[in-house]
Coordinates of C-alpha atoms and ligand atoms in Angstrom, one line a residue:
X1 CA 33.2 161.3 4.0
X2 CA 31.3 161.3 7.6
X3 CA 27.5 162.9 7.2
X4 CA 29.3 165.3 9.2
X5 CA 31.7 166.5 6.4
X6 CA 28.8 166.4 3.5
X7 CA 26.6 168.6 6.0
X8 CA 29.6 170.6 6.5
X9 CA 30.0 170.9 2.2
X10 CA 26.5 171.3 1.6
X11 CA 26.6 174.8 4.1
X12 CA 29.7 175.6 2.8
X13 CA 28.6 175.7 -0.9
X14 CA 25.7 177.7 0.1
X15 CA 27.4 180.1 1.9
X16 CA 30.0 180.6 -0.8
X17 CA 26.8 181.0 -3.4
X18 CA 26.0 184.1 -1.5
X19 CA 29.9 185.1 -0.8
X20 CA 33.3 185.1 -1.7
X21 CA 34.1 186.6 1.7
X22 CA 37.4 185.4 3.1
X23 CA 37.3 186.0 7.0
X24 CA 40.5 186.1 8.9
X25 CA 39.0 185.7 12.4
X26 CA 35.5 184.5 13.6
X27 CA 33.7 185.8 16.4
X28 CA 31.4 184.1 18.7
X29 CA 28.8 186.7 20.4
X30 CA 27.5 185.3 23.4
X31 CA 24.2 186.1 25.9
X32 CA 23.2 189.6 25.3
X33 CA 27.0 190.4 24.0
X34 CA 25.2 190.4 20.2
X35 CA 25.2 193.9 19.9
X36 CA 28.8 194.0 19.6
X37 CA 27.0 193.1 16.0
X38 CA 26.7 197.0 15.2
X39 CA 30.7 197.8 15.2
X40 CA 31.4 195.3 12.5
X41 CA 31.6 197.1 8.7
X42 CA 28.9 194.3 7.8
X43 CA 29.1 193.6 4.0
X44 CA 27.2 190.5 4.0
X45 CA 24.6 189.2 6.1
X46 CA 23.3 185.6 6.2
X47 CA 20.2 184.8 8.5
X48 CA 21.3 181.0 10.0
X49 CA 17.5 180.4 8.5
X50 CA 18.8 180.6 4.9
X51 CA 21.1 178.1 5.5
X52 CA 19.7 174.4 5.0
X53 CA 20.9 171.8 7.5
X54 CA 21.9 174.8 9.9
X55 CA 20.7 174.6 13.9
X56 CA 18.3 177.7 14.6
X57 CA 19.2 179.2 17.8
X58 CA 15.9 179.6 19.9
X59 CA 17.0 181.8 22.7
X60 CA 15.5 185.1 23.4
X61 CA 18.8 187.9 23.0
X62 CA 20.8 185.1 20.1
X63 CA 19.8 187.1 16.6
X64 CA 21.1 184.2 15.0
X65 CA 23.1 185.5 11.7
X66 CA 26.6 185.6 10.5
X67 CA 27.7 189.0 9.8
X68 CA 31.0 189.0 7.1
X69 CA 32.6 192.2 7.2
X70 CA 35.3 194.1 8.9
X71 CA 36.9 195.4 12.0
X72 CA 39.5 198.2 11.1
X73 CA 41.1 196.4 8.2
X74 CA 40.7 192.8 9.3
X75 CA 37.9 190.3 7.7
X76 CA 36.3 189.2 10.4
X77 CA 32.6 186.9 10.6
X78 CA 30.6 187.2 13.5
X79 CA 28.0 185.0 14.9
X80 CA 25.7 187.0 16.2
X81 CA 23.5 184.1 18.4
X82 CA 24.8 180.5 18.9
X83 CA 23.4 177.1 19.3
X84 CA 23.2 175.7 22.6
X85 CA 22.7 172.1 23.8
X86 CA 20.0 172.3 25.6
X87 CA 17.9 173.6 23.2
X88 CA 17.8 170.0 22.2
X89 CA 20.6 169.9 19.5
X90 CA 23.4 167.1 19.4
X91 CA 26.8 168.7 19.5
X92 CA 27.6 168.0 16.0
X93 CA 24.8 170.7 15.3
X94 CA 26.1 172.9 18.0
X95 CA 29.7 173.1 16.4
X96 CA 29.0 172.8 13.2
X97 CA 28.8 176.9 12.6
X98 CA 32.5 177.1 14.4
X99 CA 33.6 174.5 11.8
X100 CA 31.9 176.4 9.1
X101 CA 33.9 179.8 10.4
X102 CA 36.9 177.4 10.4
X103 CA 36.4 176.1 6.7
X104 CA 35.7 180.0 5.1
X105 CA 39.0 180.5 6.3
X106 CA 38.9 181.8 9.9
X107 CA 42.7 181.3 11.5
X108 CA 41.8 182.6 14.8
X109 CA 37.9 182.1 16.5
X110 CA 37.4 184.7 19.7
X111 CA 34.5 182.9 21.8
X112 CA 32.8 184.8 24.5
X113 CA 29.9 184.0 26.6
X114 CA 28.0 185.2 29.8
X115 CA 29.0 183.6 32.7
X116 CA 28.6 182.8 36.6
X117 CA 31.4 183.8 38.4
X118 CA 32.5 180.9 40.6
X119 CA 35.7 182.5 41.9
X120 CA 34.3 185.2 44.7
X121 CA 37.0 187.4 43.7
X122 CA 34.8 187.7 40.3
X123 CA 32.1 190.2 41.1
X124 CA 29.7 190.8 38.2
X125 CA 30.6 193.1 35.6
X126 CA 34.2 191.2 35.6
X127 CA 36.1 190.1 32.1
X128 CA 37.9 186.9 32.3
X129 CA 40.2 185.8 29.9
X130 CA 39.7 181.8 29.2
X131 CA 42.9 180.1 30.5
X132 CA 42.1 176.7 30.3
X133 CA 38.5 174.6 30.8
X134 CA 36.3 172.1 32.4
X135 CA 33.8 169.8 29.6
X136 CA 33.8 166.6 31.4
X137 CA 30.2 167.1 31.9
X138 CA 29.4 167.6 28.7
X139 CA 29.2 165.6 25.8
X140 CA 32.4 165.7 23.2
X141 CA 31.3 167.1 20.0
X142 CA 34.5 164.6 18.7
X143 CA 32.1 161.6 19.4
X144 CA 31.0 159.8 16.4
X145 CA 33.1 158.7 12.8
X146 CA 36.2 161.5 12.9
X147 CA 35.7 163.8 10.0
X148 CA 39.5 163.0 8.9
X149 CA 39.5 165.8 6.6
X150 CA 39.3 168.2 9.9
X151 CA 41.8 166.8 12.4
X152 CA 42.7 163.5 13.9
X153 CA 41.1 161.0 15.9
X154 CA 42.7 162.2 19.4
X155 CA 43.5 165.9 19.3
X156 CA 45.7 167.8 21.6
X157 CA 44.0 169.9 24.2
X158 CA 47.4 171.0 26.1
X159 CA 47.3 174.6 25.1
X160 CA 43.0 174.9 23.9
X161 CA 43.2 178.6 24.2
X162 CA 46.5 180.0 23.0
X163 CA 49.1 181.3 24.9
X164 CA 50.4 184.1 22.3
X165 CA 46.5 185.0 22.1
X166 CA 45.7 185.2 26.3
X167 CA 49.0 187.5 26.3
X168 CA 47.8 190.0 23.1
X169 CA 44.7 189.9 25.0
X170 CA 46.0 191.5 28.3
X171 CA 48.0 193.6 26.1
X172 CA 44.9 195.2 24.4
X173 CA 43.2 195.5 27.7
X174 CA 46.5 197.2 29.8
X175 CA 46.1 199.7 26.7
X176 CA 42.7 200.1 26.9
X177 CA 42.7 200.7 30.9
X178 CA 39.9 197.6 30.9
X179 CA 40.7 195.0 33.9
X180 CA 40.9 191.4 33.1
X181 CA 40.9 188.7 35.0
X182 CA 42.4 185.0 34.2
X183 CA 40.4 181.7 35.0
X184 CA 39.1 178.3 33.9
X185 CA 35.5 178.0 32.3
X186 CA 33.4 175.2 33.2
X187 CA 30.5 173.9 30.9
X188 CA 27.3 172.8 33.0
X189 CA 24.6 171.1 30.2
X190 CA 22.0 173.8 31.7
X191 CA 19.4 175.1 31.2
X192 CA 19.0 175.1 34.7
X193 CA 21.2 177.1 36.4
X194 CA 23.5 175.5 38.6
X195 CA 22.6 174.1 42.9
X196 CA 24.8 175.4 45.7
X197 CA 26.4 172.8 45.7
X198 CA 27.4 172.6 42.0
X199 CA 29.2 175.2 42.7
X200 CA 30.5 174.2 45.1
X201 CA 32.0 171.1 43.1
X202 CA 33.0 173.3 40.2
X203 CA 35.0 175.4 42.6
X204 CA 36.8 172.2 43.9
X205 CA 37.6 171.3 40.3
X206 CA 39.6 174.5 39.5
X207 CA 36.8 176.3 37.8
X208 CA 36.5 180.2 38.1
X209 CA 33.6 180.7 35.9
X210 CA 30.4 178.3 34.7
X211 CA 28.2 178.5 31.9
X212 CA 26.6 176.6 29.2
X213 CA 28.4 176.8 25.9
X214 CA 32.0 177.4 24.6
X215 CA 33.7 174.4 25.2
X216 CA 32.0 172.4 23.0
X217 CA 33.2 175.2 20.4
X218 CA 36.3 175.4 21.5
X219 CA 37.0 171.3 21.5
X220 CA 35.7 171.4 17.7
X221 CA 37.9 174.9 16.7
X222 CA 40.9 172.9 18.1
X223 CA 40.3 169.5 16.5
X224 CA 40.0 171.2 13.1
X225 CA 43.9 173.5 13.8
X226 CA 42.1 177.2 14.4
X227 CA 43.8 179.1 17.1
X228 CA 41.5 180.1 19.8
X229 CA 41.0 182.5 22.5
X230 CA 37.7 183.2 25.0
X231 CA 36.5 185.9 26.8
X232 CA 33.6 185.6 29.7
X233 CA 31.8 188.1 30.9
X234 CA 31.0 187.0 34.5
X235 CA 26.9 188.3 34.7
X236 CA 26.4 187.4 38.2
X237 CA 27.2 185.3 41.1
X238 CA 27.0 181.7 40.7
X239 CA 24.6 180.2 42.6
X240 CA 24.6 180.2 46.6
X241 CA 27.2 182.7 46.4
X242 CA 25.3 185.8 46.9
X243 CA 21.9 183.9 48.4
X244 CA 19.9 185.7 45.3
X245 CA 18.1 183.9 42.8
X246 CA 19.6 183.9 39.1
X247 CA 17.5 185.2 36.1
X248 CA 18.2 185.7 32.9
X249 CA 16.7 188.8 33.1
X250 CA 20.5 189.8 35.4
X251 CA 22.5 188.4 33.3
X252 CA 21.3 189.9 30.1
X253 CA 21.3 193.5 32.3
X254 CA 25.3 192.8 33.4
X255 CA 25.8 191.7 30.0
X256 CA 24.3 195.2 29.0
X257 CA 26.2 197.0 31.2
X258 CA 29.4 195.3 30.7
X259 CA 29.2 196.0 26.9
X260 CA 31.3 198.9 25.9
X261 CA 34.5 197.7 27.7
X262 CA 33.8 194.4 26.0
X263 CA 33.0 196.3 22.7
X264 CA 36.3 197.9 22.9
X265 CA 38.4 194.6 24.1
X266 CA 37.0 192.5 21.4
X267 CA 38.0 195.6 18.7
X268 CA 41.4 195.6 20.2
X269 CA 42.0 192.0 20.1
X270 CA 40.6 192.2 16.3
X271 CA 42.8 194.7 15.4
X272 CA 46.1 193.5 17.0
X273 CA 45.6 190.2 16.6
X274 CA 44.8 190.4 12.5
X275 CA 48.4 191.7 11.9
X276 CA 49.4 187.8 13.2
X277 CA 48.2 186.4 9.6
Ligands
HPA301 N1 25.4 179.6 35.4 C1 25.4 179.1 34.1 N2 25.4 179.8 33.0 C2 25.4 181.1 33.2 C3 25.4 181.7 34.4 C4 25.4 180.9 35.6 O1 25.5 181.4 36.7 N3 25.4 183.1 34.2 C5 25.4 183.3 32.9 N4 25.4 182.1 32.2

């Protein structure tokens, strides 16, 4: 076994001493999206504090706690704060609570994060439904001894996000009367925000949104079999766009005022998407 799967056991079994909770799908809450917290049925509650060998999150708006508990009729757990990068962690401590979601039985993960919007057409306020995405600049999470028992030494990224997911999710939001849009997240290391001319490069790449997390999650959810899907709420311009500044101060606000047609797309996608298992 890699340290990575005995770090992986160890917060497993202490998990599991606090809960026999079965999720079907996990839920990543990202910048200022954490309140979503409050519509889940919580039943258990585990501070990421109480679990030994788990990365803290540091940022202000990340509560940093898994909720286990339901959505309608669907087991869901929620992380209500993530690790980030450039808070100093390696990657392995960054994914290791999407693994952990993934080994308590989660089929499906649903990331979502705040985002720039690099596409102009993406004002802020706008939902965009991960289609594909950017990590080169990034370090792989995969890097290291392979934890065989998760997945194999070269996974397939063809279809990172699923296809039958993206579709239920437009679905949900055609029945809800919420617009989506469809693009291509880009992971910049941050914390930083991005130059002009970053931008500009991550426009030339194909990329519609940027931000600093989710990929990294998603790489590890796909190496280890779990369906995925993503959701960004674009908080604000990328950079040079506009000509304002960025703050996190904005994109907390846009992430506040953006967060009851997101509270009602993630439900929808819950509750659809559980009848799949
Ligand atoms: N860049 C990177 N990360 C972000 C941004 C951005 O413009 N907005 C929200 N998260």
């Amino acid at each position: 076994m890699t340290n990575e799967e005995l770090r992986l056991k160890s917060c497993i079994e202490q998990i599991r001493a606090k809960t026999d909770f079965v999720p079907t799908i996990g839920i990543v809450l990202g910048s200022g999206l954490g309140e979503y917290g409050r519509k889940i049925f919580t039943e258990v509650e585990i501070p990421y504090s109480e679990i030994q060998g788990f990365p803290v999150s540091t940022v202000p708006g990340h509560a940093g706690r898994y909720l286990f508990g339901k959505v309608g009729e669907v087991p869901v757990v929620c992380m209500q704060g993530r690790v980030h990068s450039y808070e100093g962690y390696d990657m392995k401590d960054v994914v290791l609570p999407i693994r952990i979601m993934g080994e308590l039985g989660a089929k499906m993960i649903i990331l979502t994060n705040a985002a720039g919007g690099v596409n102009k057409d993406f004002a802020p306020g706008t939902l965009m439904v991960i289609e594909d995405q950017i990590s080169s600049f990034v370090r792989s999470p995969l890097i290291g001894a392979n934890p065989d028992s998760l997945g194999v030494r070269f996974p397939d990224m063809t279809e990172i996000y699923s296809q039958r997911m993206r579709k239920l999710i437009f679905e949900v939001g055609k029945e809800n009367d919420i617009p989506l849009y469809s693009g291509v997240y880009l992971q910049f290391s941050g914390p930083q925000y991005e130059t002009p001319a970053e931008i500009r490069m991550a426009r030339a790449l194909g990329a519609d949104a940027v931000g600093m997390s989710t990929c990294v999650e998603a790489i590890a959810a796909r190496h280890m079999g779990v369906e995925l899907c993503g959701i960004s709420c674009i908080t604000n311009y990328a950079a040079g766009i506009s000509g304002e500044c960025l703050s996190h101060e904005e994109v907390q606000n846009t992430a506040d005022e953006i967060s009851e047609k997101f509270e009602t797309l993630i439900t929808g996608i819950v509750e659809k998407a559980g009848k799949l298992w």
